[in-house]
C-alpha cells in the first residue's frame, strides 16, 4: 500500500492510499479533536478536501457519506475503499476447429478407454473425406476490453492472435455465409493429415510399419500402402487399391475400384481373402481365396488356393499346385501341378460362375435339395402318394401333414433359387475359346474342367504349349503356344466382384 497524499483542515485529517496493483483506492479520515461538542462532518467537506486531485465522479459517494456520519457520531472509521479499478478483459485468439477426425497414427493399447468398441479391431483412427466436404472452420480472434486503475489510468487489453493454418492445394478456405468464420473445404477424396506442419487431404494412407491391433481394421476411400505385415483377422478396405509390402497372415484385403498387391507371403489357412475389382497380384499364396474382377498375377507360387478371375491369370514364372482355379479368360502358367500328382483343378466357366456369390448360391441350392430329400425320407410312401394320408389317424396324420407342408415350402424356395441361378447364368459372359498356356510343364493330377468336358492328362506335358477349349465343339486341343494379347484397357478395367 502506498500513500498518495495527506490533507488537513481545522478539524479533519485525511490520508489517501493506493494498493500496490493500483486497483483499489482507500481513504482514512480522522477528527483532530474528538472532544469537540456538537461535532458535525459533512460529505461535501470531505469531497472538497480530496478533489482535486481525485476525480469526484470516480469516488463512491455512499462510502464517503457513511464516513461523515460515523465521524459525526464520534466513531472511528479506519481505512475505507472509495474507488476500485476494472481489469482488462482478455480477448480470444483465433482458433481452428476440425469437424472431422484427422489421421494421427496408431492408437496404443494404453490410449484406449472403457468407451472404446468391444471389438478391439475397430479403432476408427480417422474419418473418410469426400471432395467438397467441409472439414473444419477458422474462427477469427476476438479483441479484449481495456481496463483502468482505481485512478482512471488505462490498462490495455492483451492482443489477440489470429489462427495460423498452412494448407496445400487439396484444401481451400472460403468465407462462410452469415458467419464470422472461414470454412476449410476438401478438394479431393482422402483423409485429413498434417505433414511437416502443412495440412492436406491425402489420397494414399501410408502405414510405415506392421498393421496390427495398434491400428485395427482400415476402411479408406483412397488407396492404402502398408510397409510391413498385416496381422491375422484384420480387414483392410482401400477403395482405390491396397498394397502390402510384407506378409499377409489370414487377413482380409478388398478394393472396389483398384488393385490389391501383396509383395510378401500371403496365407489364408485360418481364414482371410483378397477381393479386388481391378486385379490382384501376389508373390506367394498359400490356402488363400482370391477373387478378381480383372487380371490375377502370381509371381512365384500359389499352393492350395481358390482363385476366381474375370481376367487372365498370369503365372508365367510361377507354379500353381492344388486348389481350385475358376477361369473366364484363360491362364498363362509356368508349372501346373507337381510330380507328386497333387489334385489341381482348373474350371472354365462364365463370368457369373467365377464369382463367390454364385458359389454361395449353388451351396444354398444344394442345401435345399438335401433338405427336401431328408423330408421325403421321413415321409416314406406318403411323399408321392398324399391321397393315402386320409386313411391315417392322429397324431401320425398331423405329423405327416406338417412334413408335407415343410417339403412344399422348401420346394418353393428351391424353385426361387433355381430361377435366380438361371437368370445369373443368362447374364454371364464367356469366351468361345478359352486357352491355358503352359510354359514349362503340366503334371498328371491336373484336371481342366468345362461343364462336363474334362482334360486330365495321364502323362507329363512339357511346354511351351497351349491347351485350348472350344465351347462350340466341347473339345480340348493341345497346340503350339499362342500368346495372350492384353490391352491396356483390359488391364485398367475390371468387373465389380465385391
JSON list of N, CA, C and O in Angstrom, two decimals, residues 262-300:
[
{"chain": "A", "resi": 262, "resn": "UNK", "atom": "N", "xyz": [0.20, -57.89, -52.94]},
{"chain": "A", "resi": 262, "resn": "UNK", "atom": "CA", "xyz": [0.92, -58.37, -51.76]},
{"chain": "A", "resi": 262, "resn": "UNK", "atom": "C", "xyz": [2.29, -58.82, -52.22]},
{"chain": "A", "resi": 262, "resn": "UNK", "atom": "O", "xyz": [2.42, -59.78, -52.99]},
{"chain": "A", "resi": 263, "resn": "UNK", "atom": "N", "xyz": [3.33, -58.12, -51.76]},
{"chain": "A", "resi": 263, "resn": "UNK", "atom": "CA", "xyz": [4.69, -58.43, -52.21]},
{"chain": "A", "resi": 263, "resn": "UNK", "atom": "C", "xyz": [5.29, -59.61, -51.47]},
{"chain": "A", "resi": 263, "resn": "UNK", "atom": "O", "xyz": [6.21, -60.26, -51.97]},
{"chain": "A", "resi": 264, "resn": "UNK", "atom": "N", "xyz": [4.81, -59.89, -50.27]},
{"chain": "A", "resi": 264, "resn": "UNK", "atom": "CA", "xyz": [5.38, -60.98, -49.48]},
{"chain": "A", "resi": 264, "resn": "UNK", "atom": "C", "xyz": [4.58, -62.26, -49.60]},
{"chain": "A", "resi": 264, "resn": "UNK", "atom": "O", "xyz": [3.93, -62.55, -50.61]},
{"chain": "A", "resi": 265, "resn": "UNK", "atom": "N", "xyz": [4.61, -63.04, -48.52]},
{"chain": "A", "resi": 265, "resn": "UNK", "atom": "CA", "xyz": [3.92, -64.33, -48.45]},
{"chain": "A", "resi": 265, "resn": "UNK", "atom": "C", "xyz": [2.50, -64.09, -47.95]},
{"chain": "A", "resi": 265, "resn": "UNK", "atom": "O", "xyz": [2.28, -63.44, -46.94]},
{"chain": "A", "resi": 266, "resn": "UNK", "atom": "N", "xyz": [1.52, -64.64, -48.65]},
{"chain": "A", "resi": 266, "resn": "UNK", "atom": "CA", "xyz": [0.11, -64.46, -48.27]},
{"chain": "A", "resi": 266, "resn": "UNK", "atom": "C", "xyz": [-0.51, -65.81, -47.98]},
{"chain": "A", "resi": 266, "resn": "UNK", "atom": "O", "xyz": [-0.54, -66.70, -48.84]},
{"chain": "A", "resi": 267, "resn": "UNK", "atom": "N", "xyz": [-1.01, -65.94, -46.75]},
{"chain": "A", "resi": 267, "resn": "UNK", "atom": "CA", "xyz": [-1.65, -67.20, -46.36]},
{"chain": "A", "resi": 267, "resn": "UNK", "atom": "C", "xyz": [-3.04, -66.94, -45.81]},
{"chain": "A", "resi": 267, "resn": "UNK", "atom": "O", "xyz": [-3.28, -65.95, -45.14]},
{"chain": "A", "resi": 268, "resn": "UNK", "atom": "N", "xyz": [-3.94, -67.87, -46.12]},
{"chain": "A", "resi": 268, "resn": "UNK", "atom": "CA", "xyz": [-5.31, -67.75, -45.63]},
{"chain": "A", "resi": 268, "resn": "UNK", "atom": "C", "xyz": [-5.77, -69.03, -44.98]},
{"chain": "A", "resi": 268, "resn": "UNK", "atom": "O", "xyz": [-6.96, -69.33, -44.96]},
{"chain": "A", "resi": 269, "resn": "UNK", "atom": "N", "xyz": [-4.83, -69.78, -44.43]},
{"chain": "A", "resi": 269, "resn": "UNK", "atom": "CA", "xyz": [-5.10, -71.11, -43.90]},
{"chain": "A", "resi": 269, "resn": "UNK", "atom": "C", "xyz": [-6.22, -71.10, -42.85]},
{"chain": "A", "resi": 269, "resn": "UNK", "atom": "O", "xyz": [-7.04, -72.01, -42.80]},
{"chain": "A", "resi": 270, "resn": "UNK", "atom": "N", "xyz": [-6.27, -70.06, -42.02]},
{"chain": "A", "resi": 270, "resn": "UNK", "atom": "CA", "xyz": [-7.29, -69.97, -40.97]},
{"chain": "A", "resi": 270, "resn": "UNK", "atom": "C", "xyz": [-8.28, -68.86, -41.26]},
{"chain": "A", "resi": 270, "resn": "UNK", "atom": "O", "xyz": [-8.81, -68.22, -40.37]},
{"chain": "A", "resi": 271, "resn": "UNK", "atom": "N", "xyz": [-8.54, -68.62, -42.51]},
{"chain": "A", "resi": 271, "resn": "UNK", "atom": "CA", "xyz": [-9.44, -67.54, -42.92]},
{"chain": "A", "resi": 271, "resn": "UNK", "atom": "C", "xyz": [-8.67, -66.42, -43.57]},
{"chain": "A", "resi": 271, "resn": "UNK", "atom": "O", "xyz": [-7.46, -66.31, -43.45]},
{"chain": "A", "resi": 272, "resn": "UNK", "atom": "N", "xyz": [-9.38, -65.58, -44.28]},
{"chain": "A", "resi": 272, "resn": "UNK", "atom": "CA", "xyz": [-8.73, -64.48, -44.98]},
{"chain": "A", "resi": 272, "resn": "UNK", "atom": "C", "xyz": [-8.92, -64.61, -46.47]},
{"chain": "A", "resi": 272, "resn": "UNK", "atom": "O", "xyz": [-9.01, -65.72, -47.02]},
{"chain": "A", "resi": 273, "resn": "UNK", "atom": "N", "xyz": [-8.98, -63.46, -47.14]},
{"chain": "A", "resi": 273, "resn": "UNK", "atom": "CA", "xyz": [-9.13, -63.48, -48.59]},
{"chain": "A", "resi": 273, "resn": "UNK", "atom": "C", "xyz": [-8.68, -62.16, -49.18]},
{"chain": "A", "resi": 273, "resn": "UNK", "atom": "O", "xyz": [-8.45, -61.18, -48.48]},
{"chain": "A", "resi": 274, "resn": "UNK", "atom": "N", "xyz": [-8.55, -62.16, -50.51]},
{"chain": "A", "resi": 274, "resn": "UNK", "atom": "CA", "xyz": [-8.26, -60.94, -51.26]},
{"chain": "A", "resi": 274, "resn": "UNK", "atom": "C", "xyz": [-9.35, -60.81, -52.32]},
{"chain": "A", "resi": 274, "resn": "UNK", "atom": "O", "xyz": [-9.58, -61.73, -53.10]},
{"chain": "A", "resi": 275, "resn": "UNK", "atom": "N", "xyz": [-10.01, -59.66, -52.34]},
{"chain": "A", "resi": 275, "resn": "UNK", "atom": "CA", "xyz": [-11.06, -59.39, -53.33]},
{"chain": "A", "resi": 275, "resn": "UNK", "atom": "C", "xyz": [-10.78, -58.01, -53.93]},
{"chain": "A", "resi": 275, "resn": "UNK", "atom": "O", "xyz": [-10.66, -57.03, -53.20]},
{"chain": "A", "resi": 276, "resn": "UNK", "atom": "N", "xyz": [-10.68, -57.94, -55.26]},
{"chain": "A", "resi": 276, "resn": "UNK", "atom": "CA", "xyz": [-10.40, -56.66, -55.92]},
{"chain": "A", "resi": 276, "resn": "UNK", "atom": "C", "xyz": [-11.05, -56.61, -57.29]},
{"chain": "A", "resi": 276, "resn": "UNK", "atom": "O", "xyz": [-11.12, -57.62, -57.99]},
{"chain": "A", "resi": 277, "resn": "UNK", "atom": "N", "xyz": [-11.52, -55.44, -57.65]},
{"chain": "A", "resi": 277, "resn": "UNK", "atom": "CA", "xyz": [-12.19, -55.27, -58.94]},
{"chain": "A", "resi": 277, "resn": "UNK", "atom": "C", "xyz": [-11.19, -55.17, -60.09]},
{"chain": "A", "resi": 277, "resn": "UNK", "atom": "O", "xyz": [-11.42, -55.70, -61.17]},
{"chain": "A", "resi": 278, "resn": "UNK", "atom": "N", "xyz": [-10.07, -54.48, -59.88]},
{"chain": "A", "resi": 278, "resn": "UNK", "atom": "CA", "xyz": [-9.15, -54.20, -60.99]},
{"chain": "A", "resi": 278, "resn": "UNK", "atom": "C", "xyz": [-7.86, -55.01, -60.93]},
{"chain": "A", "resi": 278, "resn": "UNK", "atom": "O", "xyz": [-6.84, -54.59, -61.45]},
{"chain": "A", "resi": 279, "resn": "UNK", "atom": "N", "xyz": [-7.91, -56.17, -60.31]},
{"chain": "A", "resi": 279, "resn": "UNK", "atom": "CA", "xyz": [-6.76, -57.05, -60.39]},
{"chain": "A", "resi": 279, "resn": "UNK", "atom": "C", "xyz": [-6.11, -57.34, -59.05]},
{"chain": "A", "resi": 279, "resn": "UNK", "atom": "O", "xyz": [-6.18, -56.55, -58.11]},
{"chain": "A", "resi": 280, "resn": "UNK", "atom": "N", "xyz": [-5.47, -58.52, -58.98]},
{"chain": "A", "resi": 280, "resn": "UNK", "atom": "CA", "xyz": [-4.77, -58.97, -57.79]},
{"chain": "A", "resi": 280, "resn": "UNK", "atom": "C", "xyz": [-3.38, -59.44, -58.19]},
{"chain": "A", "resi": 280, "resn": "UNK", "atom": "O", "xyz": [-3.22, -60.12, -59.21]},
{"chain": "A", "resi": 281, "resn": "UNK", "atom": "N", "xyz": [-2.39, -59.07, -57.39]},
{"chain": "A", "resi": 281, "resn": "UNK", "atom": "CA", "xyz": [-1.02, -59.55, -57.61]},
{"chain": "A", "resi": 281, "resn": "UNK", "atom": "C", "xyz": [-0.45, -60.04, -56.29]},
{"chain": "A", "resi": 281, "resn": "UNK", "atom": "O", "xyz": [-0.45, -59.31, -55.29]},
{"chain": "A", "resi": 282, "resn": "UNK", "atom": "N", "xyz": [0.03, -61.30, -56.28]},
{"chain": "A", "resi": 282, "resn": "UNK", "atom": "CA", "xyz": [0.67, -61.84, -55.09]},
{"chain": "A", "resi": 282, "resn": "UNK", "atom": "C", "xyz": [1.98, -62.50, -55.50]},
{"chain": "A", "resi": 282, "resn": "UNK", "atom": "O", "xyz": [2.14, -62.93, -56.64]},
{"chain": "A", "resi": 283, "resn": "UNK", "atom": "N", "xyz": [2.89, -62.57, -54.55]},
{"chain": "A", "resi": 283, "resn": "UNK", "atom": "CA", "xyz": [4.16, -63.25, -54.82]},
{"chain": "A", "resi": 283, "resn": "UNK", "atom": "C", "xyz": [4.02, -64.74, -54.56]},
{"chain": "A", "resi": 283, "resn": "UNK", "atom": "O", "xyz": [4.15, -65.56, -55.46]},
{"chain": "A", "resi": 284, "resn": "UNK", "atom": "N", "xyz": [3.72, -65.08, -53.29]},
{"chain": "A", "resi": 284, "resn": "UNK", "atom": "CA", "xyz": [3.48, -66.48, -52.90]},
{"chain": "A", "resi": 284, "resn": "UNK", "atom": "C", "xyz": [2.18, -66.53, -52.12]},
{"chain": "A", "resi": 284, "resn": "UNK", "atom": "O", "xyz": [1.99, -65.76, -51.17]},
{"chain": "A", "resi": 285, "resn": "UNK", "atom": "N", "xyz": [1.28, -67.41, -52.53]},
{"chain": "A", "resi": 285, "resn": "UNK", "atom": "CA", "xyz": [-0.01, -67.55, -51.85]},
{"chain": "A", "resi": 285, "resn": "UNK", "atom": "C", "xyz": [-0.19, -68.99, -51.40]},
{"chain": "A", "resi": 285, "resn": "UNK", "atom": "O", "xyz": [0.12, -69.93, -52.15]},
{"chain": "A", "resi": 286, "resn": "UNK", "atom": "N", "xyz": [-0.72, -69.15, -50.17]},
{"chain": "A", "resi": 286, "resn": "UNK", "atom": "CA", "xyz": [-0.94, -70.49, -49.63]},
{"chain": "A", "resi": 286, "resn": "UNK", "atom": "C", "xyz": [-2.32, -70.56, -48.99]},
{"chain": "A", "resi": 286, "resn": "UNK", "atom": "O", "xyz": [-2.64, -69.78, -48.08]},
{"chain": "A", "resi": 287, "resn": "UNK", "atom": "N", "xyz": [-3.15, -71.47, -49.49]},
{"chain": "A", "resi": 287, "resn": "UNK", "atom": "CA", "xyz": [-4.51, -71.67, -48.97]},
{"chain": "A", "resi": 287, "resn": "UNK", "atom": "C", "xyz": [-5.26, -70.34, -48.85]},
{"chain": "A", "resi": 287, "resn": "UNK", "atom": "O", "xyz": [-5.91, -70.05, -47.85]},
{"chain": "A", "resi": 288, "resn": "UNK", "atom": "N", "xyz": [-5.17, -69.57, -49.88]},
{"chain": "A", "resi": 288, "resn": "UNK", "atom": "CA", "xyz": [-5.76, -68.24, -49.90]},
{"chain": "A", "resi": 288, "resn": "UNK", "atom": "C", "xyz": [-6.90, -68.19, -50.90]},
{"chain": "A", "resi": 288, "resn": "UNK", "atom": "O", "xyz": [-6.84, -68.82, -51.96]},
{"chain": "A", "resi": 289, "resn": "UNK", "atom": "N", "xyz": [-7.95, -67.44, -50.56]},
{"chain": "A", "resi": 289, "resn": "UNK", "atom": "CA", "xyz": [-9.04, -67.22, -51.51]},
{"chain": "A", "resi": 289, "resn": "UNK", "atom": "C", "xyz": [-8.81, -65.88, -52.19]},
{"chain": "A", "resi": 289, "resn": "UNK", "atom": "O", "xyz": [-8.67, -64.85, -51.53]},
{"chain": "A", "resi": 290, "resn": "UNK", "atom": "N", "xyz": [-8.76, -65.90, -53.52]},
{"chain": "A", "resi": 290, "resn": "UNK", "atom": "CA", "xyz": [-8.55, -64.69, -54.31]},
{"chain": "A", "resi": 290, "resn": "UNK", "atom": "C", "xyz": [-9.71, -64.55, -55.28]},
{"chain": "A", "resi": 290, "resn": "UNK", "atom": "O", "xyz": [-10.07, -65.50, -55.98]},
{"chain": "A", "resi": 291, "resn": "UNK", "atom": "N", "xyz": [-10.28, -63.35, -55.33]},
{"chain": "A", "resi": 291, "resn": "UNK", "atom": "CA", "xyz": [-11.34, -63.07, -56.30]},
{"chain": "A", "resi": 291, "resn": "UNK", "atom": "C", "xyz": [-11.04, -61.74, -56.98]},
{"chain": "A", "resi": 291, "resn": "UNK", "atom": "O", "xyz": [-10.88, -60.72, -56.31]},
{"chain": "A", "resi": 292, "resn": "UNK", "atom": "N", "xyz": [-10.94, -61.77, -58.30]},
{"chain": "A", "resi": 292, "resn": "UNK", "atom": "CA", "xyz": [-10.55, -60.58, -59.05]},
{"chain": "A", "resi": 292, "resn": "UNK", "atom": "C", "xyz": [-11.51, -60.31, -60.20]},
{"chain": "A", "resi": 292, "resn": "UNK", "atom": "O", "xyz": [-11.89, -61.23, -60.92]},
{"chain": "A", "resi": 293, "resn": "UNK", "atom": "N", "xyz": [-11.85, -59.04, -60.36]},
{"chain": "A", "resi": 293, "resn": "UNK", "atom": "CA", "xyz": [-12.68, -58.64, -61.49]},
{"chain": "A", "resi": 293, "resn": "UNK", "atom": "C", "xyz": [-11.87, -58.40, -62.74]},
{"chain": "A", "resi": 293, "resn": "UNK", "atom": "O", "xyz": [-12.42, -58.06, -63.79]},
{"chain": "A", "resi": 294, "resn": "UNK", "atom": "N", "xyz": [-10.55, -58.57, -62.65]},
{"chain": "A", "resi": 294, "resn": "UNK", "atom": "CA", "xyz": [-9.67, -58.38, -63.80]},
{"chain": "A", "resi": 294, "resn": "UNK", "atom": "C", "xyz": [-8.57, -59.43, -63.74]},
{"chain": "A", "resi": 294, "resn": "UNK", "atom": "O", "xyz": [-8.84, -60.59, -63.43]},
{"chain": "A", "resi": 295, "resn": "UNK", "atom": "N", "xyz": [-7.35, -59.02, -63.99]},
{"chain": "A", "resi": 295, "resn": "UNK", "atom": "CA", "xyz": [-6.23, -59.96, -64.05]},
{"chain": "A", "resi": 295, "resn": "UNK", "atom": "C", "xyz": [-5.82, -60.44, -62.65]},
{"chain": "A", "resi": 295, "resn": "UNK", "atom": "O", "xyz": [-6.00, -59.73, -61.66]},
{"chain": "A", "resi": 296, "resn": "UNK", "atom": "N", "xyz": [-5.24, -61.64, -62.60]},
{"chain": "A", "resi": 296, "resn": "UNK", "atom": "CA", "xyz": [-4.58, -62.14, -61.41]},
{"chain": "A", "resi": 296, "resn": "UNK", "atom": "C", "xyz": [-3.15, -62.48, -61.79]},
{"chain": "A", "resi": 296, "resn": "UNK", "atom": "O", "xyz": [-2.91, -63.19, -62.77]},
{"chain": "A", "resi": 297, "resn": "UNK", "atom": "N", "xyz": [-2.19, -61.94, -61.02]},
{"chain": "A", "resi": 297, "resn": "UNK", "atom": "CA", "xyz": [-0.77, -62.20, -61.30]},
{"chain": "A", "resi": 297, "resn": "UNK", "atom": "C", "xyz": [-0.16, -62.94, -60.12]},
{"chain": "A", "resi": 297, "resn": "UNK", "atom": "O", "xyz": [-0.23, -62.46, -58.98]},
{"chain": "A", "resi": 298, "resn": "UNK", "atom": "N", "xyz": [0.45, -64.10, -60.40]},
{"chain": "A", "resi": 298, "resn": "UNK", "atom": "CA", "xyz": [1.17, -64.88, -59.39]},
{"chain": "A", "resi": 298, "resn": "UNK", "atom": "C", "xyz": [2.65, -64.81, -59.74]},
{"chain": "A", "resi": 298, "resn": "UNK", "atom": "O", "xyz": [3.06, -65.24, -60.82]},
{"chain": "A", "resi": 299, "resn": "UNK", "atom": "N", "xyz": [3.46, -64.25, -58.85]},
{"chain": "A", "resi": 299, "resn": "UNK", "atom": "CA", "xyz": [4.88, -64.07, -59.14]},
{"chain": "A", "resi": 299, "resn": "UNK", "atom": "C", "xyz": [5.70, -65.36, -58.97]},
{"chain": "A", "resi": 299, "resn": "UNK", "atom": "O", "xyz": [6.57, -65.67, -59.79]},
{"chain": "A", "resi": 300, "resn": "UNK", "atom": "N", "xyz": [5.45, -66.09, -57.88]},
{"chain": "A", "resi": 300, "resn": "UNK", "atom": "CA", "xyz": [6.29, -67.26, -57.60]},
{"chain": "A", "resi": 300, "resn": "UNK", "atom": "C", "xyz": [5.49, -68.55, -57.46]},
{"chain": "A", "resi": 300, "resn": "UNK", "atom": "O", "xyz": [5.83, -69.54, -58.11]}
]
